[in-house]
Coordinates of C-alpha atoms in Angstrom, one line a residue:
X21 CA 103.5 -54.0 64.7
X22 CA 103.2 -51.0 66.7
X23 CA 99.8 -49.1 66.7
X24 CA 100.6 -45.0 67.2
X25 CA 98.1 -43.4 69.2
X26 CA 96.9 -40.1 67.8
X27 CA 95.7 -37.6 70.7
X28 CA 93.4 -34.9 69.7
X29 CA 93.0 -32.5 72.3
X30 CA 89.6 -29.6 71.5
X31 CA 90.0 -26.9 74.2
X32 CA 87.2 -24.2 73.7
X33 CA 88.1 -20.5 76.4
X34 CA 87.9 -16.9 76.3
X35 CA 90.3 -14.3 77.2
X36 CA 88.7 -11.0 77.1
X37 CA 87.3 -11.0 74.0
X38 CA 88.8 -13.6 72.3
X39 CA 87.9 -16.9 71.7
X40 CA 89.9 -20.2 70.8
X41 CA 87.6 -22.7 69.3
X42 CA 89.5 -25.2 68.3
X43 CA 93.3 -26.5 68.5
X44 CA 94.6 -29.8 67.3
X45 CA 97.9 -30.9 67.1
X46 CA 97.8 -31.7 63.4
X47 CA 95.8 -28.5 62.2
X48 CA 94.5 -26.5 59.1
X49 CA 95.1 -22.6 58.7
X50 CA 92.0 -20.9 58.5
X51 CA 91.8 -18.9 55.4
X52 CA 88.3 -16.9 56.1
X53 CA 85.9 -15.7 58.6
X54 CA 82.5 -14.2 57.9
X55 CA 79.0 -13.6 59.3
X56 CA 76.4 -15.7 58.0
X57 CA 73.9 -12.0 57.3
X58 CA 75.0 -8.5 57.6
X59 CA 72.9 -7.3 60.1
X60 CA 70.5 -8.7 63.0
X61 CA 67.8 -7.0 64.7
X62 CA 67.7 -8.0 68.6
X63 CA 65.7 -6.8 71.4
X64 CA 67.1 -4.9 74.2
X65 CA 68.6 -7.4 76.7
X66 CA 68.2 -9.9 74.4
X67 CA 71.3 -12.2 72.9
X68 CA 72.3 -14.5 70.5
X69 CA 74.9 -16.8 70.1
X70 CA 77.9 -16.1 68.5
X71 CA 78.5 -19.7 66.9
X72 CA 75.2 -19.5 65.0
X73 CA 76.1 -16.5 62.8
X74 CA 79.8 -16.6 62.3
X75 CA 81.7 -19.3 60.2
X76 CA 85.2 -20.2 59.4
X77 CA 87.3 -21.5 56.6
X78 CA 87.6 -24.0 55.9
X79 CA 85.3 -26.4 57.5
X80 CA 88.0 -27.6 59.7
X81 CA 90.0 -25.3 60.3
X82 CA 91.9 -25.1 63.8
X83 CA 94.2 -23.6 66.1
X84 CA 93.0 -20.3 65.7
X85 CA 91.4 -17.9 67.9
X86 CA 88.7 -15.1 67.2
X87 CA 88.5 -11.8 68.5
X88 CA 85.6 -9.8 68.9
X89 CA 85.0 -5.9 69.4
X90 CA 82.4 -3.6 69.0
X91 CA 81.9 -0.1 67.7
X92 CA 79.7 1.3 70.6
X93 CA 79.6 -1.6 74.1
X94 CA 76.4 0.7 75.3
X95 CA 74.6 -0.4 72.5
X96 CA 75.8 -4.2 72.0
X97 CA 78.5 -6.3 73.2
X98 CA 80.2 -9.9 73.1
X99 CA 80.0 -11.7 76.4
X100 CA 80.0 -15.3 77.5
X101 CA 77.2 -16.9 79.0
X102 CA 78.2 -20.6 80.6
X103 CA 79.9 -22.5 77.9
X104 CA 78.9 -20.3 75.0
X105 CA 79.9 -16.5 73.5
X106 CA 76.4 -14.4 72.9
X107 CA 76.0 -10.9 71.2
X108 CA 73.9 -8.9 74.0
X109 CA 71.5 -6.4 73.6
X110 CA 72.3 -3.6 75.9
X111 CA 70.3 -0.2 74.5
X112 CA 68.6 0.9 71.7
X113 CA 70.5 1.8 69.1
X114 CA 73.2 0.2 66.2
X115 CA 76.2 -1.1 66.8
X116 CA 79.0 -3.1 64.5
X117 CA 80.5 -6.1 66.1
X118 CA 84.0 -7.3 64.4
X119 CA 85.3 -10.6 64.3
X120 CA 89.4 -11.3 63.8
X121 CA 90.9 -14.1 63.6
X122 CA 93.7 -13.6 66.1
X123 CA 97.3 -13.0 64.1
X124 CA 96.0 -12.2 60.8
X125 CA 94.1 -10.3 58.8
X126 CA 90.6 -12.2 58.5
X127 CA 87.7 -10.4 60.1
X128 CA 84.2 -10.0 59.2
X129 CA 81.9 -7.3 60.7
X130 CA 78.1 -7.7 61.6
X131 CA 75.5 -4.5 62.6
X132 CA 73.9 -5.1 65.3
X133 CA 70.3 -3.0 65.8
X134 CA 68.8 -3.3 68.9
X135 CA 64.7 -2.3 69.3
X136 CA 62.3 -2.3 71.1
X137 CA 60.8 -5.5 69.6
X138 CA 57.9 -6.5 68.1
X139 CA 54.1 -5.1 69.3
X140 CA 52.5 -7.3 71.8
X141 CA 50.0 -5.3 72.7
X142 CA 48.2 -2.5 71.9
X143 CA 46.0 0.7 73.8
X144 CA 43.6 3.2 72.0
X145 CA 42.1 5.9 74.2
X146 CA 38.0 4.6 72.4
X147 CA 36.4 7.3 74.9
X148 CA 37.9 10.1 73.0
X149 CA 37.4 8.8 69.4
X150 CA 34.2 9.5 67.4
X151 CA 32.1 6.3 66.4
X152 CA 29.2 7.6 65.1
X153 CA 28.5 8.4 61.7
X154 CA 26.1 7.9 58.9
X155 CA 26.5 6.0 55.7
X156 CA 28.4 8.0 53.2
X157 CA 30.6 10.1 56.0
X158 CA 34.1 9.6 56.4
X159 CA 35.8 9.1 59.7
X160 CA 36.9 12.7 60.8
X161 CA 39.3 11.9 63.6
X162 CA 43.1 11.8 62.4
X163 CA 44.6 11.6 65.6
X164 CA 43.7 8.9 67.8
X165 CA 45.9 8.6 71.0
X166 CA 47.6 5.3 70.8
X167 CA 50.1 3.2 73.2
X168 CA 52.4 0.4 72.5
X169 CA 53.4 -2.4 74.4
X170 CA 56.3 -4.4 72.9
X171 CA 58.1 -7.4 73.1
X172 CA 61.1 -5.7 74.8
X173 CA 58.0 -5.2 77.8
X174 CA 58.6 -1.3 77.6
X175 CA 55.6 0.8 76.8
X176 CA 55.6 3.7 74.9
X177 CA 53.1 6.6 73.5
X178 CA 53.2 6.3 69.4
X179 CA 53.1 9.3 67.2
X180 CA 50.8 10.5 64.8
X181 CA 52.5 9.2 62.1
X182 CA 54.0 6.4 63.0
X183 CA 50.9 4.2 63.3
X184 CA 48.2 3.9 59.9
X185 CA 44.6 4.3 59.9
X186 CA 42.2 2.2 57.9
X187 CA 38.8 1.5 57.4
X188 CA 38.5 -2.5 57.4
X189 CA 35.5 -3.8 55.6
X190 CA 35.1 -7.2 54.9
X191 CA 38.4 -8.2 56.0
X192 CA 39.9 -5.7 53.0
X193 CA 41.9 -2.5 54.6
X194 CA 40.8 0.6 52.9
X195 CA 42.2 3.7 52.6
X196 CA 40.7 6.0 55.9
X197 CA 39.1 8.7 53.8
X198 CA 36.6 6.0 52.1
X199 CA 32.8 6.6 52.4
X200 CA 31.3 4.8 55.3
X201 CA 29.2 1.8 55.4
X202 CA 27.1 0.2 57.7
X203 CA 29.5 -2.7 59.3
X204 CA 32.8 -0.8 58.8
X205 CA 35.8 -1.4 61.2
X206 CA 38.6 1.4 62.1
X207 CA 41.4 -0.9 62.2
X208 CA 44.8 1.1 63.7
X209 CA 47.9 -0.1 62.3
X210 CA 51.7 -0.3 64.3
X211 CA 54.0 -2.9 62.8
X212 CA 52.7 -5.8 63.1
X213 CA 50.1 -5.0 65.2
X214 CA 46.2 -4.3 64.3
X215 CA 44.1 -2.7 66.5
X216 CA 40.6 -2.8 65.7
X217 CA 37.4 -0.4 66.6
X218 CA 33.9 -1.1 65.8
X219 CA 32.2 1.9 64.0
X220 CA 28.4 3.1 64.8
X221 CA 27.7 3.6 61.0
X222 CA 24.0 4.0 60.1
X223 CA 21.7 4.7 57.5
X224 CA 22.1 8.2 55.9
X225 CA 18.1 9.1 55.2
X226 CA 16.4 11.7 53.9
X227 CA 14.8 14.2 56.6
X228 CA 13.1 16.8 54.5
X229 CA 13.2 18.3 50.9
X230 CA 14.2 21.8 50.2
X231 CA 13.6 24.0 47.1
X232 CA 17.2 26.0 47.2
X233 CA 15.9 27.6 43.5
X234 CA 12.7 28.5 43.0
X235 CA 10.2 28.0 40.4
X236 CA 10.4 30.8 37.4
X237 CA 6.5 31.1 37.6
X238 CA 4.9 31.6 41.6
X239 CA 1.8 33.3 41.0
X240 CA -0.9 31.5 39.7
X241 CA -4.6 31.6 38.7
X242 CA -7.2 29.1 39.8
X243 CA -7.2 26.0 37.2
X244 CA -3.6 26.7 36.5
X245 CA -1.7 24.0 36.6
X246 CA 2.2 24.2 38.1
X247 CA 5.3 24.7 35.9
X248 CA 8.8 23.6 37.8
X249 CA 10.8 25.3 35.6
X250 CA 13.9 26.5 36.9
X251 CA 13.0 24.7 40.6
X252 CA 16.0 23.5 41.9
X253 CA 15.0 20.6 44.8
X254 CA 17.6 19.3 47.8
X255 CA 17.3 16.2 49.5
X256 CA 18.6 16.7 53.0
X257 CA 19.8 14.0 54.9
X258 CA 20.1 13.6 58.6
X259 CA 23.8 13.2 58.4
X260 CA 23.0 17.0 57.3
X261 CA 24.7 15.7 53.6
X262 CA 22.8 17.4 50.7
X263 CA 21.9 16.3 47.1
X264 CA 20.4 17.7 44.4
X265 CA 17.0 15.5 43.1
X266 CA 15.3 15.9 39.7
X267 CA 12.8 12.6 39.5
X268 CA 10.4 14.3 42.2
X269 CA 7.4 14.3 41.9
X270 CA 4.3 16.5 42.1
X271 CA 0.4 16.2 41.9
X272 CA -0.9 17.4 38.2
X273 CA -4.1 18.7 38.8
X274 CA -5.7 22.8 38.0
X275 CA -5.4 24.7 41.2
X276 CA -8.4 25.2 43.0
X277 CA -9.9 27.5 45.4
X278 CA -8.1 26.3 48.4
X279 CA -4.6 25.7 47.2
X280 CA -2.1 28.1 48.9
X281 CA 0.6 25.6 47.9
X282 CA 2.2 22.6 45.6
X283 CA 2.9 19.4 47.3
X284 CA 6.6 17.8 46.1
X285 CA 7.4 14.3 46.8
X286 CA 10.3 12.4 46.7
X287 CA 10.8 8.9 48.7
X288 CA 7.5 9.2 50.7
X289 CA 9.0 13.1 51.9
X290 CA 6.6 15.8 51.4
X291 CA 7.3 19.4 51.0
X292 CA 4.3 22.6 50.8
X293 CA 6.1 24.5 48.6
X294 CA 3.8 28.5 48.9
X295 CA 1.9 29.8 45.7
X296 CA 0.5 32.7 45.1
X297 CA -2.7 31.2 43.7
X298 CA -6.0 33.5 43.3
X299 CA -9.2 34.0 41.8
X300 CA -9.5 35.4 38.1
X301 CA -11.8 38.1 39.7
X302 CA -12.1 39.8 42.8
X303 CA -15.2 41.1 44.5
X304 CA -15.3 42.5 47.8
X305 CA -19.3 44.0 47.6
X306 CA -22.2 41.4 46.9
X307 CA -24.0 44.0 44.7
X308 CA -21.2 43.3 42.3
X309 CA -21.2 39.8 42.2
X310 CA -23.7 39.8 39.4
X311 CA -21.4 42.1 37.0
X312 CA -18.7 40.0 38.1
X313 CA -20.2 36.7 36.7
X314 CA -22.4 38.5 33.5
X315 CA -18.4 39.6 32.7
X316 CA -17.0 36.1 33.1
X317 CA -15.1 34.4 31.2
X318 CA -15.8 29.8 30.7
X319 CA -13.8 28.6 33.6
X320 CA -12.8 31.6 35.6
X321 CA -12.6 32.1 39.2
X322 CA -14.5 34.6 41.1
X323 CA -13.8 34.8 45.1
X324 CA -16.0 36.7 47.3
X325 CA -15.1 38.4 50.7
X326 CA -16.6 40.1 53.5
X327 CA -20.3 39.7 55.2
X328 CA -23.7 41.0 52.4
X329 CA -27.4 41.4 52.2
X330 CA -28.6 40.9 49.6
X331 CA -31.0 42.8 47.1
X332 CA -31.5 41.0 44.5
X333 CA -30.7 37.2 43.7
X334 CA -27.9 35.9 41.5
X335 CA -28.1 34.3 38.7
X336 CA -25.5 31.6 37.4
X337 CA -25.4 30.5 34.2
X338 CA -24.0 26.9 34.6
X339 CA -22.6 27.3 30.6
X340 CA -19.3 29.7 32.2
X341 CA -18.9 26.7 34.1
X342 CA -17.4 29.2 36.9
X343 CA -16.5 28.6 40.7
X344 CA -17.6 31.3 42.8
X345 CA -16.0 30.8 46.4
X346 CA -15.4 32.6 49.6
X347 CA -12.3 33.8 50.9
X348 CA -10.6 30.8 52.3
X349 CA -9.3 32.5 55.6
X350 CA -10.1 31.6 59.4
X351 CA -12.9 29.4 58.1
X352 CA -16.3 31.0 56.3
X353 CA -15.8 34.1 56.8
X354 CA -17.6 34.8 54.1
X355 CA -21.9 35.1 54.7
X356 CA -25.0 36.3 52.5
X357 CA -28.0 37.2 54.7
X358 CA -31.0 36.6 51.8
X359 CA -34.2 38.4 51.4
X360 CA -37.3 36.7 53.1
X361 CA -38.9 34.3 50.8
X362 CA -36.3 34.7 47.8
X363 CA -33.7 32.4 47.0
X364 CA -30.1 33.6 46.9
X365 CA -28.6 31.6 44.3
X366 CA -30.0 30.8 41.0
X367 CA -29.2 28.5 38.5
X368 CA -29.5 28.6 35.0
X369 CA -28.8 26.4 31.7
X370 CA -26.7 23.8 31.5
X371 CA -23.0 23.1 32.6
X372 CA -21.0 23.1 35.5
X373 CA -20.8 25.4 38.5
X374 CA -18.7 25.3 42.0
X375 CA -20.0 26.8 45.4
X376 CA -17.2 27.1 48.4
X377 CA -16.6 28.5 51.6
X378 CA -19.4 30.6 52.1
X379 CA -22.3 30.8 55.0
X380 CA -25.8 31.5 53.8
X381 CA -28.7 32.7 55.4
X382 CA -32.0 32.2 54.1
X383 CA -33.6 34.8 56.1
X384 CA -36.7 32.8 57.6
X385 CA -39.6 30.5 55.9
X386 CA -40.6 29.8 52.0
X387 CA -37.1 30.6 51.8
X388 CA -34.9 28.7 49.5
X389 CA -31.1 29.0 49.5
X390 CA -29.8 27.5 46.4
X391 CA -32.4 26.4 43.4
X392 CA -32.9 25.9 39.7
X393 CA -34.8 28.0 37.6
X394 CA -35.7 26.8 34.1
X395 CA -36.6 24.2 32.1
X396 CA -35.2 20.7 31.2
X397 CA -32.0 22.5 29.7
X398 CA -29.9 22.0 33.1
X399 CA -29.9 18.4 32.1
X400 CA -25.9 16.6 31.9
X401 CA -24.6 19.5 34.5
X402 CA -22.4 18.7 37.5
X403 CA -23.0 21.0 41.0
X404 CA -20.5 21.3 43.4
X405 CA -20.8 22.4 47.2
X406 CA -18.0 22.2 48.9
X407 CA -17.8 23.6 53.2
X408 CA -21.2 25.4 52.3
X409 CA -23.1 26.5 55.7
X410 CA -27.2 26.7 54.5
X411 CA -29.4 28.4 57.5
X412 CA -32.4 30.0 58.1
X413 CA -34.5 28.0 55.1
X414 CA -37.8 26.8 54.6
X415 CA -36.2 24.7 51.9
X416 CA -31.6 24.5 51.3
X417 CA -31.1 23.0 47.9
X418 CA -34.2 22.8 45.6
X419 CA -33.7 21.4 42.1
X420 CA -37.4 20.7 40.5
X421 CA -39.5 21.0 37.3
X422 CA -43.2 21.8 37.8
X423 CA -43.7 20.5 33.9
X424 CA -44.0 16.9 33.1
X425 CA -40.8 17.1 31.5
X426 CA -37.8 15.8 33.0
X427 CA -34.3 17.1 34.2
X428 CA -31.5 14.4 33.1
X429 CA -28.0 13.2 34.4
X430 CA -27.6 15.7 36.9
X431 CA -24.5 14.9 39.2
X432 CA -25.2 17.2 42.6
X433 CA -22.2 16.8 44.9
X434 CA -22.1 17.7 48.4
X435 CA -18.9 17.6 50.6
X436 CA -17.8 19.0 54.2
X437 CA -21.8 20.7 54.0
X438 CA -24.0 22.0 57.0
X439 CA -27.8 22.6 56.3
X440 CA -30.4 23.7 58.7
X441 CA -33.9 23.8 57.6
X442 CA -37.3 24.0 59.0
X443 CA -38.4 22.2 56.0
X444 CA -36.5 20.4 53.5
X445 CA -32.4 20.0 53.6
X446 CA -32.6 18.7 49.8
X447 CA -35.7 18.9 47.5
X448 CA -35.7 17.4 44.1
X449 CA -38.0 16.8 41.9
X450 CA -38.4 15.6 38.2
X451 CA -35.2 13.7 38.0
X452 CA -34.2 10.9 35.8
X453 CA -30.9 9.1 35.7
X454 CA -29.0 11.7 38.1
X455 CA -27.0 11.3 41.3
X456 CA -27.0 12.7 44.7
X457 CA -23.2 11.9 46.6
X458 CA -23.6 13.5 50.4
X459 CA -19.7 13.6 51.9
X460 CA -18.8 14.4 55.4
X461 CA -22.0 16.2 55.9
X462 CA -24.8 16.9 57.9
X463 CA -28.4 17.5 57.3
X464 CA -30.8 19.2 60.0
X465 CA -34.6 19.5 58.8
X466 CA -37.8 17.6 58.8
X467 CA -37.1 16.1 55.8
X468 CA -33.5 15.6 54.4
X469 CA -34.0 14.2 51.4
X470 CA -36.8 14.5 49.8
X471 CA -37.5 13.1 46.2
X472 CA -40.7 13.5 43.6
X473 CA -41.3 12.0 39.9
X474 CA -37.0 10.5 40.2
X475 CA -36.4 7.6 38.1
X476 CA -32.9 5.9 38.2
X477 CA -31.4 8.0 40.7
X478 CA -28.9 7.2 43.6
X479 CA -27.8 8.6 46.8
X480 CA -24.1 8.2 47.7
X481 CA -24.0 9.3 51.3
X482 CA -20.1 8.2 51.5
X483 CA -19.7 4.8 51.2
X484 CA -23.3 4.1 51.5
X485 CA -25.8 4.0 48.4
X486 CA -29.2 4.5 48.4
X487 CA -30.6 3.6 45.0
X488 CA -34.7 4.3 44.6
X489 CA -37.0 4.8 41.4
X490 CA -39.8 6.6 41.5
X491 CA -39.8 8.2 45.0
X492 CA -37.5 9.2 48.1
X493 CA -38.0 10.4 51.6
X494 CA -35.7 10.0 54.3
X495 CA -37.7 11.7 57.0
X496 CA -35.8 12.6 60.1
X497 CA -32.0 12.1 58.8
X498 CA -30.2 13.9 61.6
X499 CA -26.3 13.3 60.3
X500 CA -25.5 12.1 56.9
X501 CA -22.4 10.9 57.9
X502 CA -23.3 8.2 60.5
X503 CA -26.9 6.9 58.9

């Protein structure tokens, strides 16, 4: 028996644009051609082959032969490259390569969109954008200048618009008008590309406090106390942001003599807000003074200006429980000259009574300054004498009974006080149960304290106590504040 040899001869070649792929002897028709996608995106002067996107019906079909044209050859074009057929890249643009089965009416059709590629790399002029900002600002540059390197190795500047901006914060991108925070990232967006740009973001404080509305009520009285109605307080932040605060905070106390102002806090910031704040009554001439208290009201203020000489003595009834103090301005400004053995200020009763800002001079020996005058009545009364200058004395402060009885719980405070005696800087006697505090002052006489018939009585002298029954003298006590 005979064996027939069956030759199959496979011949692959291109003329022009036309391609036989196979041939056989005994072949099959194709019925079909088509591309395996409808478009492709290439690179320019990229390529791809031809045999991995097209396909033929059937599977083994033969003796055929493809041709292949294209709408626009500047943009892409079907070329062999050694043994195979490739779709080239040739410039950007799109173009629609056909493929026709030679002799028939089968063709398929493929755009072809050539690019610049994908982004390798990235450029952001960082000198001209703006970095720093404060917690709650948003980033207020738009347009960054930003180059692109791609994958085709061309470079190009990219247009506002083209690229995204985003503020990246913990890895999520937000949109770029979010409120800043400490840690934030601009992150610059082209394709597939990210470019990222650590922001300076710091803490937005608070600078200073500002009242933008003021209170309905300015002008006050001494022992007033200060109504914020209708006060409207900013917080101002270094980032120069604003906010409106209502849980401040201010001290509530009466006004006294040397308030010209009310103190607001909020988050350890201070603001002096200005007061009018003055005296109940006025007096600018010492031979009124005495009117000026007889007509007194409990409680009120009286403020005394100018420089007197006295005729007569004044006489305080502790009951008004009044406070009777010198013009605070450019120090004490405010002096009394006193008559030659006399004392200038009197106390009588029982209550309270407030001396400031005043100089006094006693006008030479067995002078006394400031003294009591009555009986055991003044008992449970509290005496201020706050920046009190006391010269020219025989004796400053003099508080005795000259009868067995006794004077009880008497509270005698001295703060920011000068006295200079020849004699005594404090004389009490007849005491019981009382207190003597001494604060940031000084005491210049041959005696300084000096203390007859006490029992239970203390001497604060700051943060020292001297506690004695029966008897005190402190001879030689140059400064209170160091002894």
């Amino acid at each position: 028996m005979k064996k027939k040899l069956l030759t199959l001869v496979i011949t692959i070649f291109c003329i022009g644009s036309s391609l036989l792929l196979f041939s056989c002897t005994n072949g099959v028709s194709p019925t079909g051609i088509s591309f395996k996608q409808e478009e492709i995106e290439l690179v320019k002067n990229g390529s791809i082959t031809v045999s991995s996107l097209i396909k033929v019906e059937p599977y083994n079909a033969s003796n055929y032969q493809i041709d292949f044209t294209s709408s626009n050859k500047e943009i892409a074009t079907v070329e062999r490259g050694g043994a195979y057929l490739y779709i080239s890249a040739v410039d950007y643009g799109s173009a629609l390569i056909t493929a026709t089965i030679r002799g028939s009416e089968l063709s398929s059709s493929i755009l072809v969109k050539v690019t610049e590629g994908k982004v390798n790399d990235m450029y952001v002029d960082e000198n001209a954008i703006i970095k720093d900002y404060y917690e709650g600002q948003t980033f207020s540059q738009t347009k960054p200048t930003v180059w692109a390197r791609f994958e085709s190795g061309t470079s190009k500047q990219v247009d506002y618009g083209e690229y995204e901006l985003f503020i990246t914060r913990a890895g999520e991108k937000l949109p770029i008008n979010t409120p800043l925070q400490i840690g934030d990232i601009l992150t610059i967006s082209y394709f597939n590309y990210d470019y990222d740009i650590v922001l300076n973001v710091q803490e937005d404080f608070i600078a200073s406090l500002e009242v933008v509305s003021p209170p309905q009520k300015q002008e006050y009285y001494i022992g007033d106390y200060f109504d914020s109605t209708a006060m409207v307080v900013e917080a101002v932040y270094v980032s120069g942001r604003r906010e409106v605060i209502t849980d401040y905070s201010f001290e509530v106390r009466p006004f006294d003599y040397n308030d010209k102002s009310i103190t607001i806090c909020y988050q350890d910031i201070f603001l002096d807000y200005p007061l009018s704040i003055s005296a109940n009554i006025s007096v600018s001439n010492y031979s009124l003074l005495q009117e000026a208290i007889d007509n007194a009201y409990i409680g009120d203020s009286i403020m005394l200006s100018g420089k007197h000489n006295y005729v007569n003595p004044i006489y305080i009834p502790l009951e008004k429980n009044l406070i009777i103090f010198g013009e605070p301005v450019g120090g004490l400004d405010v002096s009394i000259t006193g008559k030659e053995k006399s004392s200038i200020f009197i106390f009588t009763g029982q209550g309270n009574c407030t001396l400031a800002n005043i100089s006094l001079f006693g006008n030479g020996n067995e002078s006394t300054v400031i003294s009591y005058q009555g009986n055991s009545d003044i008992s449970d009364s509290n005496i201020t004498l706050e920046n009190i200058s006391i010269n020219s004395c025989f004796i400053g402060i003099e508080f005795s009974l000259q009868s067995d009885d006794q004077i009880n719980n008497i509270v005698l405070n001295i703060n920011n006080t000068t006295i200079t005696s020849d004699g005594y800087g404090i004389r009490l006697v007849g005491l019981k149960d009382s207190k003597l505090v001494i604060k940031e002052s000084q005491i210049e006489s041959q005696t300084a304290v000096e203390g007859i018939n006490i029992l239970n009585f203390s001497i604060n002298i700051d943060d020292k106590e001297i506690i004695a029954n029966d008897y005190i003298k402190i001879e030689s006590l140059q400064n209170i504040n160091e002894n």
